[in-house]
Amino acid sequence: MSVGTEAANLSADWAFPILDVFKIEIPSWGFANTGTRFGKFVQAAAASTVEEKFRDAAEVNRLTGSTPTMALHVLWDLPNGLADVEKVRGLEQSTSIRAGSINPNLFQDQEYKFGSLCNPSSSIRAHAVKHMIDSIEIAAALNSRDISLWLPDGSNYPGSQSIRRRIGFLEEALQESHSHLIEGQRLLVEYKPFEPAFYHTDIGDWGMALHLAKAAGPQAKVLVDTGHHYSGQNIEQIVAWLLHTNMLGGFHFNDRRYADDDLTLGSIDPYQVFRIFHEIHAASEEGLPLDVAFMIDQSHNLKGKMEAMVQTVVAAQELWLKAASVDCEELAHLQAKCELVAAEELFRRAFWQDVRPLLAEWRAARGLPADPLAALACGGYVERITKERSGKQSTGGSYA
Ligand code: LRH
Ligand code: MN
């Protein structure tokens, strides 16, 4: 939305409609005890059941107004598959939080040691494809649109696997999975350059994911996890390419200093998120067809889970509004005339302005606490769940 001279024009009439439609999905696993390969620091308030995760998500949405859906990981949240759908439906009713993207788990089973959809063994690939189809059916039963696929598949030593043969296995498996999608569903293909594999990863970058999504079928798109890039990579350029090719399906937002650190959004490089959000706003201003799911994918190993999640949503709201205030028309004009400094200054000014007072005004107008994090701190929710859940936490395992 063109606003001319930014700050002065950041009116409620301009900001409120933008904030009213801004939605970001939270990950169920963000509320659970998670760790690293060096261990897990257990938090008494952490959620360990899908009920508790839905309740925590409802509290985040009550405080922020921007998180009506929660992403689910199949084996973590629906361990009995389709048999757990009714329970999840009941939780949707009782918490007004809807099940969001459905994430298959193709990284826990022992038999996936040498891969899941890319495994040289056809029977193991068939088992993995079965889990994909189960995940698609669960999504259909929950009216969830997106099946969000991440694969750890890869190898650790040169010569130990055929990179090219595994591409064939993957194309086949994704085409088979795509053929089970119902109308309106999407298969989001997430790429990651390394970890847990440290020599090659089968879906290692955006180009591979784009090819595989196109080869799978028209309902497949690419998912950009901001933590899944080499440190020198220009993520907003990748986003521009995926927008240009109409292959951008969604994001997993988090932040990082080094690798896939899964830190809270905007905690290390808020300007990175601002630059990504700008690409989305600019594309929408130019009328590009946009259907981009915003999701958070973080593991809160040290911060309180609720605090970290509320902090993340607030940071996302702030950066989305800042980016929306860039006068794209004026910027395009300056870019066309190569007025580099004027263009950069217009861009930077939008990033540096303080939108928090306007956000507080919007929250007050929508019956939300002006400062969600402060409201969480004094609302007693964390104390309540700490009491209810203490003693239930296990130290075993590193994830969820
Ligand atoms: C892999 C990943 C993927 C999820 C997992 C929780 O690193 O980003 O999106 O399945 O984190
Ligand atoms: Mn992710």
mmCIF file of C-alpha atoms in Angstrom, residues 21-22 35 38 123 151 181 216 221 226 258 323 333 352 368:
data_model
loop_
_atom_site.group_PDB
_atom_site.id
_atom_site.type_symbol
_atom_site.label_atom_id
_atom_site.label_comp_id
_atom_site.label_asym_id
_atom_site.label_seq_id
_atom_site.Cartn_x
_atom_site.Cartn_y
_atom_site.Cartn_z
ATOM 1 C CA VAL A 21 -5.605 -9.923 7.820
ATOM 2 C CA PHE A 22 -2.056 -10.714 8.961
ATOM 3 C CA GLY A 35 16.828 -29.734 22.658
ATOM 4 C CA PHE A 38 23.794 -32.336 23.435
ATOM 5 C CA SER A 123 10.057 -51.506 0.429
ATOM 6 C CA LEU A 151 13.016 -34.803 4.378
ATOM 7 C CA LEU A 181 -4.075 -34.886 -2.998
ATOM 8 C CA ALA A 216 5.209 -33.733 -8.706
ATOM 9 C CA LYS A 221 4.874 -25.564 -4.237
ATOM 10 C CA THR A 226 14.629 -19.099 6.610
ATOM 11 C CA TYR A 258 25.132 -19.771 12.068
ATOM 12 C CA ALA A 323 7.513 -3.591 5.326
ATOM 13 C CA HIS A 333 10.320 4.873 -9.752
ATOM 14 C CA TRP A 352 13.689 2.158 11.123
ATOM 15 C CA LEU A 368 -6.330 -7.312 22.587
#
